[in-house]
PDB file of C-alpha atoms in Angstrom:
ATOM      1  CA  MET A 131     -33.094 -84.671  39.908  1.00 52.00           C
ATOM      2  CA  ALA A 132     -30.165 -83.447  41.215  1.00 48.00           C
ATOM      3  CA  ASP A 133     -28.473 -81.300  39.447  1.00 60.00           C
ATOM      4  CA  ALA A 134     -24.896 -81.992  38.736  1.00 63.00           C
ATOM      5  CA  GLY A 135     -23.888 -79.471  41.061  1.00 68.00           C
ATOM      6  CA  SER A 136     -25.276 -80.837  43.953  1.00 76.00           C
ATOM      7  CA  THR A 137     -23.556 -82.210  47.136  1.00 86.00           C
ATOM      8  CA  ARG A 138     -23.877 -85.117  48.013  1.00 84.00           C
ATOM      9  CA  LYS A 139     -26.564 -84.028  51.304  1.00 86.00           C
ATOM     10  CA  ASP A 140     -28.776 -82.925  48.732  1.00 87.00           C
ATOM     11  CA  ARG A 141     -28.969 -86.362  47.051  1.00 84.00           C
ATOM     12  CA  ARG A 142     -29.151 -88.379  49.907  1.00 81.00           C
ATOM     13  CA  ARG A 143     -31.930 -86.503  50.963  1.00 84.00           C
ATOM     14  CA  ASP A 144     -33.790 -86.109  47.462  1.00 84.00           C
ATOM     15  CA  PHE A 145     -33.593 -90.340  47.239  1.00 81.00           C
ATOM     16  CA  LYS A 146     -34.770 -89.767  50.653  1.00 78.00           C
ATOM     17  CA  LYS A 147     -37.961 -87.509  49.464  1.00 80.00           C
ATOM     18  CA  ARG A 148     -38.546 -90.662  46.231  1.00 79.00           C
ATOM     19  CA  VAL A 149     -39.145 -92.688  48.479  1.00 77.00           C
ATOM     20  CA  LEU A 150     -40.978 -91.647  50.923  1.00 76.00           C
ATOM     21  CA  ARG A 151     -43.652 -90.859  48.263  1.00 77.00           C
ATOM     22  CA  SER A 152     -43.620 -94.024  46.888  1.00 75.00           C
ATOM     23  CA  GLY A 153     -44.560 -95.416  50.268  1.00 72.00           C
ATOM     24  CA  GLU A 154     -41.201 -98.218  51.297  1.00 70.00           C
ATOM     25  CA  GLN A 155     -39.392 -98.125  53.879  1.00 69.00           C
ATOM     26  CA  LEU A 156     -36.232 -96.453  53.842  1.00 66.00           C
ATOM     27  CA  GLU A 157     -32.947 -98.152  55.777  1.00 69.00           C
ATOM     28  CA  PRO A 158     -31.707 -95.918  57.916  1.00 67.00           C
ATOM     29  CA  LYS A 159     -27.693 -94.819  56.920  1.00 66.00           C
ATOM     30  CA  ARG A 160     -25.250 -97.442  58.721  1.00 66.00           C
ATOM     31  CA  LYS A 161     -22.370 -95.500  60.311  1.00 66.00           C
ATOM     32  CA  LYS A 162     -18.963 -96.650  61.357  1.00 62.00           C
ATOM     33  CA  ARG A 163     -20.370 -96.333  64.917  1.00 62.00           C
ATOM     34  CA  ASP A 164     -23.242 -98.537  63.737  1.00 57.00           C
ATOM     35  CA  ARG A 165     -20.544-102.049  63.811  1.00 58.00           C
ATOM     36  CA  PRO A 166     -21.280-104.267  66.288  1.00 58.00           C
ATOM     37  CA  LEU A 167     -18.577-104.569  68.750  1.00 59.00           C
ATOM     38  CA  VAL A 168     -17.074-107.053  70.135  1.00 54.00           C
ATOM     39  CA  GLN A 169     -19.094-109.101  73.225  1.00 62.00           C
ATOM     40  CA  ASN A 170     -16.412-110.008  74.585  1.00 73.00           C
ATOM     41  CA  ASP A 171     -12.812-110.564  75.631  1.00 76.00           C
ATOM     42  CA  GLU A 172     -12.239-113.829  74.522  1.00 80.00           C
ATOM     43  CA  GLU A 173     -13.573-112.371  71.116  1.00 79.00           C
ATOM     44  CA  ALA A 174     -11.676-109.391  70.999  1.00 79.00           C
ATOM     45  CA  ALA A 175      -8.280-111.417  72.019  1.00 83.00           C
ATOM     46  CA  ALA A 176     -10.000-114.227  69.341  1.00 84.00           C
ATOM     47  CA  ALA A 177      -9.515-110.913  66.797  1.00 84.00           C
ATOM     48  CA  ASN A 178      -6.719-109.506  67.355  1.00 86.00           C
ATOM     49  CA  ALA A 179      -4.604-113.166  67.095  1.00 89.00           C
ATOM     50  CA  ALA A 180      -6.162-113.690  63.639  1.00 89.00           C
ATOM     51  CA  LYS A 181      -5.135-110.442  62.897  1.00 90.00           C
ATOM     52  CA  ARG A 182      -1.469-110.453  64.339  1.00 92.00           C
ATOM     53  CA  LYS A 183      -1.535-113.941  62.117  1.00 93.00           C
ATOM     54  CA  ALA A 184      -2.460-112.586  59.630  1.00 92.00           C
ATOM     55  CA  ALA A 185      -0.152-109.502  59.351  1.00 93.00           C
ATOM     56  CA  ALA A 186       3.142-111.697  60.371  1.00 93.00           C
ATOM     57  CA  GLU A 187       2.162-114.400  57.614  1.00 94.00           C
ATOM     58  CA  ALA A 188       2.006-111.532  55.292  1.00 93.00           C
ATOM     59  CA  LYS A 189       5.025-110.434  56.744  1.00 94.00           C
ATOM     60  CA  ARG A 190       6.712-113.958  55.936  1.00 94.00           C
ATOM     61  CA  GLN A 191       5.140-114.008  52.463  1.00 94.00           C
ATOM     62  CA  LYS A 192       7.137-110.825  51.530  1.00 94.00           C
ATOM     63  CA  GLU A 193      10.665-111.645  53.063  1.00 94.00           C
ATOM     64  CA  GLU A 194      10.389-114.915  51.144  1.00 92.00           C
ATOM     65  CA  GLN A 195       9.554-113.288  48.198  1.00 93.00           C
ATOM     66  CA  GLN A 196      12.296-110.806  48.698  1.00 92.00           C
ATOM     67  CA  ARG A 197      14.873-113.408  49.278  1.00 90.00           C
ATOM     68  CA  ALA A 198      13.492-115.121  46.658  1.00 91.00           C
ATOM     69  CA  GLN A 199      14.293-111.805  44.056  1.00 92.00           C
ATOM     70  CA  LYS A 200      18.045-111.475  45.387  1.00 93.00           C
ATOM     71  CA  ALA A 201      18.858-115.039  44.557  1.00 91.00           C
ATOM     72  CA  SER A 202      17.930-114.311  41.212  1.00 92.00           C
ATOM     73  CA  ASP A 203      19.671-111.100  40.940  1.00 93.00           C
ATOM     74  CA  ALA A 204      22.516-112.602  42.086  1.00 93.00           C
ATOM     75  CA  VAL A 205      22.540-115.931  40.316  1.00 93.00           C
ATOM     76  CA  ALA A 206      21.759-112.738  37.206  1.00 94.00           C
ATOM     77  CA  TYR A 207      25.028-110.445  38.253  1.00 95.00           C
ATOM     78  CA  VAL A 208      27.464-114.106  37.809  1.00 95.00           C
ATOM     79  CA  HIS A 209      26.237-114.736  34.500  1.00 94.00           C
ATOM     80  CA  ALA A 210      26.242-111.134  33.601  1.00 94.00           C
ATOM     81  CA  TRP A 211      30.314-110.893  34.989  1.00 94.00           C
ATOM     82  CA  ARG A 212      30.512-114.344  32.884  1.00 93.00           C
ATOM     83  CA  LEU A 213      29.501-112.415  29.701  1.00 94.00           C
ATOM     84  CA  ARG A 214      30.988-108.759  30.890  1.00 92.00           C
ATOM     85  CA  GLU A 215      33.224-108.968  27.364  1.00 91.00           C
ATOM     86  CA  THR A 216      29.625-108.365  25.513  1.00 92.00           C
ATOM     87  CA  THR A 217      27.477-106.288  27.839  1.00 90.00           C
ATOM     88  CA  PRO A 218      27.975-103.909  30.353  1.00 91.00           C
ATOM     89  CA  TRP A 219      28.831-105.442  33.224  1.00 90.00           C
ATOM     90  CA  ARG A 220      28.984-103.588  37.149  1.00 93.00           C
ATOM     91  CA  PHE A 221      30.602-103.855  40.129  1.00 93.00           C
ATOM     92  CA  GLN A 222      27.697-104.474  42.867  1.00 93.00           C
ATOM     93  CA  LYS A 223      29.305-104.876  46.644  1.00 94.00           C
ATOM     94  CA  GLY A 224      25.410-106.551  48.166  1.00 94.00           C
ATOM     95  CA  LEU A 225      25.440-109.267  45.104  1.00 94.00           C
ATOM     96  CA  GLN A 226      28.888-109.936  45.811  1.00 95.00           C
ATOM     97  CA  GLU A 227      28.409-110.066  49.591  1.00 95.00           C
ATOM     98  CA  TRP A 228      24.835-112.359  48.727  1.00 95.00           C
ATOM     99  CA  TRP A 229      27.495-114.834  47.102  1.00 95.00           C
ATOM    100  CA  LEU A 230      29.829-115.031  50.068  1.00 94.00           C
ATOM    101  CA  LYS A 231      27.199-115.784  52.701  1.00 94.00           C
ATOM    102  CA  ASN A 232      25.398-118.284  50.414  1.00 93.00           C
ATOM    103  CA  TRP A 233      28.559-119.820  47.895  1.00 93.00           C
ATOM    104  CA  GLY A 234      27.875-122.998  50.183  1.00 91.00           C
ATOM    105  CA  SER A 235      23.984-123.459  49.962  1.00 90.00           C
ATOM    106  CA  THR A 236      22.449-126.360  48.161  1.00 88.00           C
ATOM    107  CA  ALA A 237      19.419-124.978  48.127  1.00 88.00           C
ATOM    108  CA  ALA A 238      19.949-121.434  47.025  1.00 90.00           C
ATOM    109  CA  VAL A 239      22.622-121.639  44.500  1.00 91.00           C
ATOM    110  CA  ALA A 240      22.274-124.584  41.505  1.00 91.00           C
ATOM    111  CA  LYS A 241      25.344-126.868  40.306  1.00 92.00           C
ATOM    112  CA  ALA A 242      25.806-124.909  37.184  1.00 93.00           C
ATOM    113  CA  ASP A 243      25.876-121.035  38.642  1.00 94.00           C
ATOM    114  CA  PHE A 244      28.775-122.540  41.532  1.00 94.00           C
ATOM    115  CA  ALA A 245      30.887-123.584  38.651  1.00 94.00           C
ATOM    116  CA  ILE A 246      30.068-119.902  37.442  1.00 94.00           C
ATOM    117  CA  PHE A 247      30.602-118.360  41.346  1.00 95.00           C
ATOM    118  CA  LEU A 248      34.223-120.587  40.669  1.00 94.00           C
ATOM    119  CA  SER A 249      35.598-118.441  37.869  1.00 93.00           C
ATOM    120  CA  TYR A 250      34.508-115.539  39.271  1.00 95.00           C
ATOM    121  CA  ALA A 251      35.751-116.042  43.017  1.00 94.00           C
ATOM    122  CA  PRO A 252      39.490-115.296  42.044  1.00 94.00           C
ATOM    123  CA  THR A 253      38.983-111.988  41.236  1.00 93.00           C
ATOM    124  CA  ILE A 254      37.232-110.686  44.678  1.00 94.00           C
ATOM    125  CA  GLN A 255      39.599-107.833  45.618  1.00 93.00           C
ATOM    126  CA  GLY A 256      40.275-107.674  49.059  1.00 92.00           C
ATOM    127  CA  GLY A 257      38.857-108.599  52.709  1.00 94.00           C
ATOM    128  CA  ALA A 258      36.415-110.069  51.198  1.00 94.00           C
ATOM    129  CA  LYS A 259      38.568-112.991  49.399  1.00 93.00           C
ATOM    130  CA  GLU A 260      40.248-113.429  52.395  1.00 94.00           C
ATOM    131  CA  ARG A 261      36.733-113.499  54.010  1.00 94.00           C
ATOM    132  CA  LEU A 262      35.579-116.137  51.265  1.00 94.00           C
ATOM    133  CA  ARG A 263      39.432-117.894  51.603  1.00 93.00           C
ATOM    134  CA  ASP A 264      38.659-118.528  55.098  1.00 93.00           C
ATOM    135  CA  ASP A 265      35.281-120.216  55.196  1.00 93.00           C
ATOM    136  CA  ALA A 266      35.891-122.446  52.401  1.00 93.00           C
ATOM    137  CA  LYS A 267      38.900-123.440  54.492  1.00 92.00           C
ATOM    138  CA  LYS A 268      37.153-123.643  57.329  1.00 93.00           C
ATOM    139  CA  ALA A 269      34.097-125.603  55.507  1.00 90.00           C
ATOM    140  CA  ALA A 270      36.698-128.161  53.903  1.00 89.00           C
ATOM    141  CA  ALA A 271      38.375-128.927  56.464  1.00 89.00           C
ATOM    142  CA  ALA A 272      35.042-129.581  57.996  1.00 82.00           C
ATOM    143  CA  ASP A 273      34.351-133.299  60.009  1.00 78.00           C
ATOM    144  CA  VAL A 274      31.338-134.418  57.696  1.00 71.00           C
ATOM    145  CA  PRO A 275      30.757-138.445  57.242  1.00 69.00           C
ATOM    146  CA  GLU A 276      31.820-138.933  53.763  1.00 66.00           C
ATOM    147  CA  THR A 277      29.518-142.490  52.963  1.00 65.00           C
ATOM    148  CA  GLU A 278      25.908-141.605  50.422  1.00 65.00           C
ATOM    149  CA  GLY A 279      23.250-143.763  51.468  1.00 64.00           C
ATOM    150  CA  ASP A 280      19.809-143.778  51.763  1.00 63.00           C
ATOM    151  CA  ASP A 281      19.577-143.637  55.217  1.00 65.00           C
ATOM    152  CA  GLU A 282      21.831-140.167  55.784  1.00 73.00           C
ATOM    153  CA  ASP A 283      19.839-136.785  56.512  1.00 82.00           C
ATOM    154  CA  ALA A 284      19.014-133.390  54.730  1.00 82.00           C
ATOM    155  CA  ALA A 285      21.471-131.948  57.017  1.00 82.00           C
ATOM    156  CA  THR A 286      24.224-133.936  56.725  1.00 84.00           C
ATOM    157  CA  LYS A 287      24.024-134.474  52.821  1.00 86.00           C
ATOM    158  CA  ALA A 288      23.800-130.437  52.581  1.00 86.00           C
ATOM    159  CA  ARG A 289      27.271-130.352  55.137  1.00 87.00           C
ATOM    160  CA  ARG A 290      29.020-133.084  53.040  1.00 88.00           C
ATOM    161  CA  LYS A 291      28.058-130.758  49.299  1.00 90.00           C
ATOM    162  CA  LYS A 292      28.549-127.890  51.263  1.00 90.00           C
ATOM    163  CA  ARG A 293      32.506-129.533  52.060  1.00 91.00           C
ATOM    164  CA  ILE A 294      33.168-130.702  48.437  1.00 91.00           C
ATOM    165  CA  ARG A 295      31.887-127.277  47.174  1.00 92.00           C
ATOM    166  CA  ALA A 296      34.750-125.235  49.956  1.00 92.00           C
ATOM    167  CA  ARG A 297      37.144-128.094  48.788  1.00 93.00           C
ATOM    168  CA  LYS A 298      36.563-126.622  44.608  1.00 93.00           C
ATOM    169  CA  LEU A 299      36.731-123.607  45.984  1.00 93.00           C
ATOM    170  CA  VAL A 300      39.714-122.975  48.033  1.00 92.00           C
ATOM    171  CA  LYS A 301      41.736-124.572  44.745  1.00 93.00           C
ATOM    172  CA  ALA A 302      40.104-122.101  42.545  1.00 92.00           C
ATOM    173  CA  LEU A 303      41.668-119.028  45.731  1.00 90.00           C
ATOM    174  CA  GLU A 304      44.383-121.213  45.140  1.00 88.00           C
ATOM    175  CA  ALA A 305      45.042-121.627  41.930  1.00 80.00           C
ATOM    176  CA  ARG A 306      45.906-117.599  41.093  1.00 64.00           C
TER     177      ARG A 306
END
């Protein structure tokens, strides 16, 4: 048996000797270059397409996960702002920017979280507050049918809900 200080090459040689003594057939060691080569260009193209598709899917999933994490952090940010008297809170520009971009999305922001944002919005300072006010006024003035119905498509429903949110936001920003 090989001792602890032996190299991999020595161990392989000793193994070969033992196998040859026992009369068994020893399969040759596989090397990277022994991999089967692609037979034609079509197989190569298909293999490359599959790799690209898998990479794109992995990238999409990672971006979706990051987007969900950012939304979760932004919701936690306004909840922490609401409890700022009892718990430490500090301004985070990136999370405030997320709210400025996504306040109208019913898919990204729940109704209860938007209610907290309505109380947070008047405390925003500077140009961000002006941009938010302008965006809200523009969304509130959007031409969207008022009637609700079963035949209403999802896009119209989302625009209508955004307009309702925009009116509430304009009212909250003008109150102070």
